[in-house]
Structures are given as structure tokens and as C-alpha cells.
Coordinates of C-alpha atoms in Angstrom, one line a residue:
M1 CA -39.2 -45.5 -1.4
S2 CA -42.7 -44.1 -2.2
E3 CA -43.3 -40.8 -3.9
P4 CA -43.9 -37.9 -1.4
E5 CA -47.5 -36.9 -1.2
P6 CA -48.4 -33.5 -2.7
L7 CA -49.1 -30.7 -0.2
T8 CA -52.7 -30.2 0.7
L9 CA -54.5 -27.0 1.7
T10 CA -54.7 -28.4 5.3
Q11 CA -50.9 -28.5 5.6
T12 CA -49.6 -25.3 7.2
A13 CA -46.6 -23.2 6.3
A14 CA -45.1 -24.0 9.7
E15 CA -45.3 -27.8 9.0
T16 CA -43.7 -27.3 5.6
G17 CA -41.0 -25.2 7.3
R18 CA -40.2 -27.9 9.9
A19 CA -39.7 -30.4 7.1
R20 CA -37.4 -28.1 5.1
T21 CA -35.4 -27.3 8.3
A22 CA -35.1 -31.0 9.1
I23 CA -34.0 -32.1 5.6
A24 CA -31.5 -29.2 5.5
R25 CA -30.1 -30.3 8.9
R26 CA -29.9 -33.9 7.8
L27 CA -28.1 -33.1 4.6
A28 CA -25.7 -30.8 6.4
D29 CA -25.0 -33.6 8.9
I30 CA -24.0 -35.9 6.0
I31 CA -21.7 -33.2 4.5
C32 CA -20.0 -32.8 7.8
L33 CA -19.1 -36.5 8.1
P34 CA -15.4 -37.3 8.0
S35 CA -13.9 -38.5 4.7
S36 CA -13.4 -42.0 6.2
V37 CA -17.2 -42.3 6.3
I38 CA -18.4 -40.5 3.1
S39 CA -16.8 -40.5 -0.3
P40 CA -16.1 -37.2 -2.2
Q41 CA -18.6 -38.2 -4.8
E42 CA -21.4 -38.8 -2.3
R43 CA -20.5 -35.5 -0.5
W44 CA -20.8 -33.6 -3.8
I45 CA -24.2 -35.2 -4.6
V46 CA -25.5 -34.4 -1.2
G47 CA -24.2 -30.9 -1.6
D48 CA -26.1 -30.4 -4.8
L49 CA -29.3 -31.3 -3.1
L50 CA -28.6 -29.0 -0.2
Y51 CA -27.7 -26.2 -2.5
E52 CA -31.1 -26.2 -4.1
I53 CA -32.8 -26.2 -0.7
L54 CA -30.7 -23.4 0.6
R55 CA -31.3 -21.2 -2.5
N56 CA -35.0 -21.3 -1.8
S57 CA -35.0 -21.2 2.0
D58 CA -35.3 -18.5 4.6
A59 CA -32.4 -16.8 6.4
R60 CA -32.8 -18.9 9.5
I61 CA -32.0 -22.2 7.7
R62 CA -29.1 -20.6 5.7
R63 CA -27.6 -19.2 8.9
R64 CA -27.6 -22.6 10.6
C65 CA -25.9 -24.2 7.6
A66 CA -23.3 -21.5 7.4
Q67 CA -22.4 -22.0 11.0
R68 CA -22.2 -25.8 10.6
L69 CA -20.1 -25.6 7.4
A70 CA -17.7 -22.9 8.6
E71 CA -15.4 -25.5 10.2
I72 CA -15.5 -28.0 7.4
K73 CA -12.4 -27.8 5.3
D74 CA -13.8 -29.7 2.3
A75 CA -17.3 -28.4 2.4
P76 CA -19.0 -28.2 -1.1
A77 CA -17.6 -25.2 -2.9
N78 CA -21.0 -24.2 -4.4
I79 CA -22.7 -24.0 -1.0
V80 CA -19.8 -22.2 0.7
K81 CA -19.8 -19.6 -2.0
L82 CA -23.6 -19.2 -1.9
L83 CA -23.6 -18.6 1.9
A84 CA -20.4 -16.6 2.0
A85 CA -21.9 -14.1 -0.4
D86 CA -25.2 -14.0 1.5
E87 CA -26.3 -11.2 3.9
I88 CA -23.7 -10.4 6.4
E89 CA -25.2 -12.2 9.4
I90 CA -25.2 -15.5 7.4
A91 CA -21.8 -14.9 5.7
T92 CA -19.8 -14.0 8.8
P93 CA -18.7 -17.4 10.1
L94 CA -17.6 -18.5 6.6
L95 CA -15.8 -15.3 5.8
Q96 CA -14.0 -15.3 9.1
T97 CA -12.8 -18.9 9.3
S98 CA -13.7 -21.2 6.5
E99 CA -10.8 -22.7 4.6
A100 CA -13.3 -23.9 1.9
V101 CA -13.8 -20.4 0.5
S102 CA -11.4 -20.1 -2.4
D103 CA -9.4 -17.0 -3.3
F104 CA -11.4 -16.8 -6.5
D105 CA -14.6 -16.7 -4.5
L106 CA -13.2 -14.2 -2.0
M107 CA -12.2 -11.9 -4.9
E108 CA -15.7 -12.2 -6.4
I109 CA -17.4 -11.5 -3.0
S110 CA -15.0 -8.5 -2.6
R111 CA -16.3 -7.0 -5.8
S112 CA -20.0 -7.8 -5.3
G113 CA -20.4 -7.7 -1.5
T114 CA -20.8 -4.9 1.0
T115 CA -18.2 -3.0 3.0
G116 CA -19.0 -5.4 5.8
H117 CA -18.2 -8.4 3.7
R118 CA -14.9 -6.8 2.7
V119 CA -13.9 -6.0 6.3
L120 CA -14.5 -9.6 7.3
I121 CA -12.4 -10.9 4.5
A122 CA -9.6 -8.4 5.4
E123 CA -9.7 -9.8 9.0
R124 CA -9.1 -13.4 7.9
Q125 CA -6.1 -15.1 9.5
S126 CA -4.4 -15.4 6.1
V127 CA -5.3 -13.2 3.1
S128 CA -3.4 -13.7 -0.2
E129 CA -1.9 -10.9 -2.3
T130 CA -4.6 -11.4 -5.0
V131 CA -7.4 -11.0 -2.5
T132 CA -5.9 -8.0 -0.8
A133 CA -5.5 -6.4 -4.2
A134 CA -9.2 -6.8 -4.8
L135 CA -10.1 -5.5 -1.4
A136 CA -7.8 -2.4 -1.6
S137 CA -9.0 -1.5 -5.1
M138 CA -12.3 -0.4 -3.6
S139 CA -10.4 2.3 -1.6
E140 CA -12.6 2.0 1.5
P141 CA -10.9 3.4 4.6
A142 CA -12.4 0.7 6.9
V143 CA -11.2 -2.1 4.7
I144 CA -7.7 -0.7 4.0
T145 CA -7.2 0.1 7.7
T146 CA -8.1 -3.5 8.6
L147 CA -5.8 -4.9 5.9
L148 CA -2.9 -2.8 7.1
R149 CA -3.3 -3.9 10.7
N150 CA -3.6 -7.6 9.8
H151 CA -0.1 -9.0 9.4
G152 CA -1.6 -12.2 8.0
A153 CA -2.7 -10.2 5.0
R154 CA 0.0 -10.1 2.3
L155 CA 0.3 -6.9 0.3
A156 CA 1.9 -6.9 -3.2
P157 CA 3.9 -3.9 -4.2
P158 CA 1.2 -2.5 -6.5
T159 CA -1.3 -2.7 -3.6
I160 CA 1.2 -0.9 -1.3
N161 CA 1.7 1.8 -4.0
H162 CA -2.1 2.2 -4.3
I163 CA -2.5 2.7 -0.6
V164 CA 0.4 5.1 -0.4
A165 CA -1.3 7.2 -3.1
L166 CA -4.5 7.2 -1.0
A167 CA -2.5 8.3 2.1
Q168 CA -2.3 11.8 0.7
D169 CA -6.0 12.2 1.7
E170 CA -6.1 9.5 4.4
A171 CA -3.5 10.4 7.0
G172 CA -4.6 7.5 9.2
Y173 CA -2.9 5.0 6.8
V174 CA 0.6 6.5 7.4
A175 CA 1.5 4.9 10.7
A176 CA 0.2 1.5 9.7
L177 CA 2.0 1.6 6.4
L178 CA 5.3 2.3 8.2
K179 CA 4.9 -0.9 10.2
R180 CA 4.5 -3.0 7.1
Q181 CA 7.5 -5.1 6.1
E182 CA 6.4 -5.0 2.4
L183 CA 7.0 -1.2 2.3
R184 CA 9.9 -0.5 -0.1
P185 CA 12.0 2.6 -0.6
R186 CA 10.1 4.0 -3.6
A187 CA 6.8 3.8 -1.8
A188 CA 8.2 4.9 1.5
L189 CA 9.9 8.0 0.1
Q190 CA 6.7 8.9 -1.7
L191 CA 4.9 8.4 1.6
F192 CA 7.3 10.8 3.2
W193 CA 5.4 13.7 1.6
Y194 CA 2.2 12.8 3.4
C195 CA 3.8 12.3 6.9
D196 CA 4.0 14.5 9.9
H197 CA 7.4 15.3 11.4
A198 CA 7.6 12.2 13.6
N199 CA 6.8 9.8 10.8
R200 CA 9.1 11.6 8.4
K201 CA 11.9 10.9 10.8
L202 CA 10.9 7.2 10.8
V203 CA 11.0 7.1 7.0
L204 CA 14.4 8.6 7.0
Q205 CA 15.7 6.3 9.7
R206 CA 14.6 3.2 7.8
F207 CA 15.2 4.2 4.2
A208 CA 17.9 6.9 4.1
V209 CA 20.9 4.6 3.5
G210 CA 24.4 5.1 2.2
R211 CA 25.7 4.2 -1.3
S212 CA 29.2 3.0 -0.4
L213 CA 28.7 -0.4 -2.1
M214 CA 27.2 1.1 -5.2
I215 CA 30.0 3.8 -5.4
E216 CA 32.7 1.1 -5.0
A217 CA 31.1 -1.3 -7.5
T218 CA 30.6 1.3 -10.3
D219 CA 33.8 3.3 -9.9
E220 CA 35.3 2.2 -13.2
V221 CA 32.0 2.5 -15.1
F222 CA 32.4 6.3 -15.0
S223 CA 35.5 6.2 -17.1
M224 CA 33.9 3.7 -19.4
A225 CA 30.8 5.9 -19.9
A226 CA 33.1 9.0 -20.4
A227 CA 35.1 7.1 -23.1
E228 CA 31.7 6.4 -24.9
G229 CA 30.9 10.0 -24.8
W230 CA 28.1 9.6 -22.2
A231 CA 26.0 8.2 -25.1
D232 CA 23.8 5.7 -23.1
P233 CA 21.0 7.6 -21.3
L234 CA 20.2 4.7 -19.0
V235 CA 23.8 4.4 -17.9
N236 CA 24.0 8.1 -17.3
R237 CA 20.9 8.1 -15.2
A238 CA 22.2 5.3 -13.0
L239 CA 25.6 6.9 -12.6
K240 CA 24.0 10.2 -11.7
F241 CA 22.3 8.4 -8.8
V242 CA 25.6 6.9 -7.7
D243 CA 27.9 9.9 -8.2
R244 CA 29.6 11.2 -5.1
R245 CA 29.0 14.8 -6.1
Q246 CA 25.6 16.4 -5.8
R247 CA 26.0 19.9 -7.2
N248 CA 26.1 20.7 -10.9
R249 CA 29.4 22.5 -11.1
D250 CA 28.8 23.8 -14.6
A251 CA 25.5 25.4 -13.5
S252 CA 27.2 26.9 -10.5
D253 CA 30.0 28.4 -12.6
A254 CA 27.5 29.8 -15.0
S255 CA 25.2 31.3 -12.4
E256 CA 25.2 35.1 -11.9
Y257 CA 24.9 34.3 -8.1
G258 CA 28.2 32.4 -8.0
S259 CA 27.1 29.4 -6.0
M260 CA 24.2 27.7 -4.4
E261 CA 24.8 29.7 -1.3
G262 CA 24.6 32.9 -3.4
V263 CA 21.2 31.8 -4.6
I264 CA 20.0 31.1 -1.1
S265 CA 21.1 34.5 0.1
Q266 CA 19.0 36.0 -2.7
I267 CA 16.0 33.9 -1.7
R268 CA 16.3 35.2 1.8
V269 CA 16.0 38.8 0.5
R270 CA 13.7 38.4 -2.4
G271 CA 11.6 35.4 -1.4
A272 CA 10.5 32.4 -3.5
E273 CA 10.8 34.0 -7.0
P274 CA 10.5 31.3 -9.7
E275 CA 13.8 32.3 -11.3
L276 CA 15.6 31.8 -8.1
I277 CA 13.9 28.5 -7.3
G278 CA 14.8 27.3 -10.8
E279 CA 18.4 28.3 -10.3
L280 CA 18.5 26.6 -7.0
G281 CA 17.3 23.3 -8.5
L282 CA 19.7 23.6 -11.4
I283 CA 22.8 24.0 -9.2
A284 CA 21.5 21.3 -6.8
G285 CA 21.3 18.9 -9.8
I286 CA 17.7 18.1 -9.5
S287 CA 14.6 18.5 -11.6
D288 CA 12.3 21.6 -11.7
S289 CA 9.4 19.5 -10.4
L290 CA 11.4 18.2 -7.4
I291 CA 12.8 21.6 -6.3
G292 CA 9.3 23.1 -6.6
R293 CA 7.9 20.4 -4.4
I294 CA 10.7 20.8 -1.8
C295 CA 10.2 24.6 -1.6
D296 CA 6.4 24.3 -1.5
D297 CA 6.4 21.7 1.3
P298 CA 4.9 23.1 4.5
G299 CA 7.5 21.4 6.7
G300 CA 11.2 22.1 6.9
E301 CA 12.4 18.6 6.5
P302 CA 12.8 18.5 2.6
L303 CA 14.8 21.8 2.8
A304 CA 17.1 20.1 5.3
I305 CA 17.7 17.1 3.0
L306 CA 18.4 19.5 0.1
C307 CA 21.0 21.5 2.1
K308 CA 22.7 18.5 3.7
A309 CA 22.9 16.6 0.3
T310 CA 24.5 19.6 -1.4
G311 CA 26.9 20.5 1.4
A312 CA 25.3 23.8 2.4
D313 CA 26.0 24.8 6.0
R314 CA 23.3 25.2 8.6
E315 CA 23.3 28.9 8.4
F316 CA 22.1 28.7 4.7
L317 CA 19.4 26.2 5.7
D318 CA 18.2 28.9 8.2
Q319 CA 18.3 31.5 5.5
L320 CA 16.4 29.3 3.1
C321 CA 13.7 28.6 5.7
E322 CA 13.4 32.4 6.3
G323 CA 13.3 33.3 2.7
L324 CA 10.6 30.8 1.7
G325 CA 8.4 31.5 4.7
G326 CA 5.9 28.8 3.8
F327 CA 5.7 27.5 7.4
S328 CA 5.9 28.7 11.0
A329 CA 9.4 30.0 11.2
S330 CA 10.4 28.7 14.6
E331 CA 8.7 25.3 14.2
G332 CA 9.8 24.8 10.6
V333 CA 13.4 25.7 11.4
R334 CA 13.4 23.4 14.4
R335 CA 12.1 20.5 12.3
A336 CA 14.6 21.3 9.5
M337 CA 17.6 21.5 11.9
A338 CA 16.7 18.2 13.6
V339 CA 16.7 16.4 10.2
Y340 CA 19.8 18.2 9.0
D341 CA 21.7 17.1 12.1
A342 CA 20.5 13.5 12.0
L343 CA 21.5 12.8 8.4
S344 CA 24.9 12.2 6.9
V345 CA 25.6 13.9 3.5
E346 CA 25.6 10.5 1.8
K347 CA 22.2 9.5 3.2
A348 CA 20.7 12.9 2.4
Q349 CA 22.0 12.5 -1.2
T350 CA 20.4 9.0 -1.4
V351 CA 17.0 10.4 -0.5
L352 CA 17.3 13.5 -2.8
R353 CA 18.5 11.4 -5.7
Y354 CA 15.9 8.7 -5.2
W355 CA 13.1 11.3 -5.3
D356 CA 14.6 12.7 -8.5
W357 CA 15.3 9.3 -10.0
S358 CA 11.8 7.9 -9.3
K359 CA 10.0 11.1 -10.4
A360 CA 11.9 11.1 -13.7
G361 CA 11.0 7.4 -14.2
D362 CA 7.3 8.2 -13.5
D363 CA 7.3 11.1 -16.0
R364 CA 8.7 8.9 -18.8
Q365 CA 6.0 6.3 -18.2
K366 CA 3.2 8.8 -18.6

């Protein structure tokens, strides 16, 4: 084969462009041949030649190659990565369908590309947990909404937790999160605080469960722990979650108001005084931070869970709603009563204790 003649001044840019387009097309044709015709080694060598041409070619040539290679499962990785990270019009076919783009490359493109690149990756028929984690880490609403709607995208627990935290400011995530099978009790009961009434009911229907099996399995452990003088804080914490009783009897006996109902009656008259709220939480057997959050919540649902879990009658729920007055009385009471009537005592205790248990764990990790 003779050496190619050097370009002369009489050769136009159009003529050079035609030659470059032709060689790119021919090399792409070779790469697309079936494995029965071309060996892996030959495909790699041809790929190296084409890679150099594409790096220095205009968008039109790169777009044509991207379209050709999108359906080739074993297309050269260096070319696929180059084109998948290209401008969005070129990258689209590869990011949408190419099986030759590795998870590593998708993660790298997620970090370096545009929102458009990330949306296309989030739309892929199958998206691994590592790639969805990279996509979600950018906290872009368009990308996260696409991920949540794509049931071919697998979400690891840390990714779900990250999105749940974002849902505090992005209410649009809530409904989609509730449809995800990866949602677990800890994340769902955290999500509860960011839900409207209808979605709060869905959270409770799905995650407010009884503890009968736990109670039966740990029955004899209570006597063991008592014999050890309640010396193991981890055992004590677990048994507090399982215990049938919700109220702190010692706190109730020591209270100047006589009972939880007595505290509620005072809240009805005096309002949300910090001393009364603290006393309410102490008798209910929950932390100061949790009772504060329950009483500050603009809806009536957490108050219903508190009253049902502690065995307070409906009339005291009504009094508590009236005394706190942090929401529209009629609407808030209606929401509260609907939740109160729908939950059993045991299920309400599970929710209340899980909130308290998970909050205490989070505080220790800080």
C-alpha cells in the first residue's frame, strides 16, 4: 500500500470532510461485524483507529457513529465512553440503550455530564444501585423523579434515605417513594413527617405493624434483664421497644397532675407550655425531641398516634388538639380522629416507639 499523498492547497475542506466521513463509516462497519467474522483483537485495533478519528471530527460524524454503535453489545469501550460523554444529541442513543457502557463509565458521566445526561441514564431499562447512588447524589429534582418512576432502577437503602431527606423540601418525591418496594420502615416513618394526610395514612397502612411475635419471643428476656439489674443498655433499649406498656408509671405517679390525662387537661387550659409538653413526653415514655416534634406538627395525625399508643381516650385527643391549636381545629381534629380510629393500640405503639428508637440511634451516631 502506497503512502497517502499530503494535502495540497487545491484540496478543499469539503473533500477532506468526505474522506474522513468515509473512513469513519468504514471502520464503524468493521466494528459492527459479528464475532464470527472479526476477532476481538481486530475489533480493538480498528476501535483504536476510529477513536482517534472521532476525537478530532465534527459532531455530524460522531453522531452517526454513536447511532451505529448503540446496538452493538461489544462495541469498543473507549469509543462508547467517548461518545456517551459527548454533547447530549450525540450521547443520547448510547445512554438510552447501549449495553456496552459500563457502570463505571455511567458513574463518571453522571459526575461530569449535564442534567440531561443524568436524566437519560436514569431512564435506562436497568440501572444498578451504584449508578443510582451517583445520580441521586446530585440532588436534582428531574433526575430523582425519573429514578423513582423507573422500576428498572435499583435503589440502595442509603440512596432511599438520601431521597427521603430531600423530600422535606421536595413534596413531589413522596408519592413516588411510597410506591418503591425498597422503602423500609425507618425511611418510611421518617417520610411520614413530610406527607399530607392521604400519604400519611398510606405510610401507616403499610408500616404500622403489630409486635406479637417480638413480644412472645422476648417474654423471658425481661426477667433475665431484671436479674442482671438492667445493666445492659442495648438490651434495655430493645426491650423498651418490645414492652407491652407504653406509659412510664413512675413518672405518672410522681407527676403533680396525676396522670397523662391530667397533663392533657392542663394543656387544654394553659396551652403548649414547655413544662407541660415535657411532662407529657415523660409520662408517655418518649424523648423530649419526639414529643416536641409531635406537638409542633401542623397535622393531627401524630397526636392521634400518641394518644392511641398510650391508651388515652378520644376525648383527651380532642382536648389535646384544642389546647395545642397549631392547626385548623376542625380539619386537624378530623384527621386526628381518622387515624386514631384506624390504628390498634399495638400498631400505634410500634410507630411511636420506632420514631423514638430511630431518633435515639441517630443522636448517638452524631
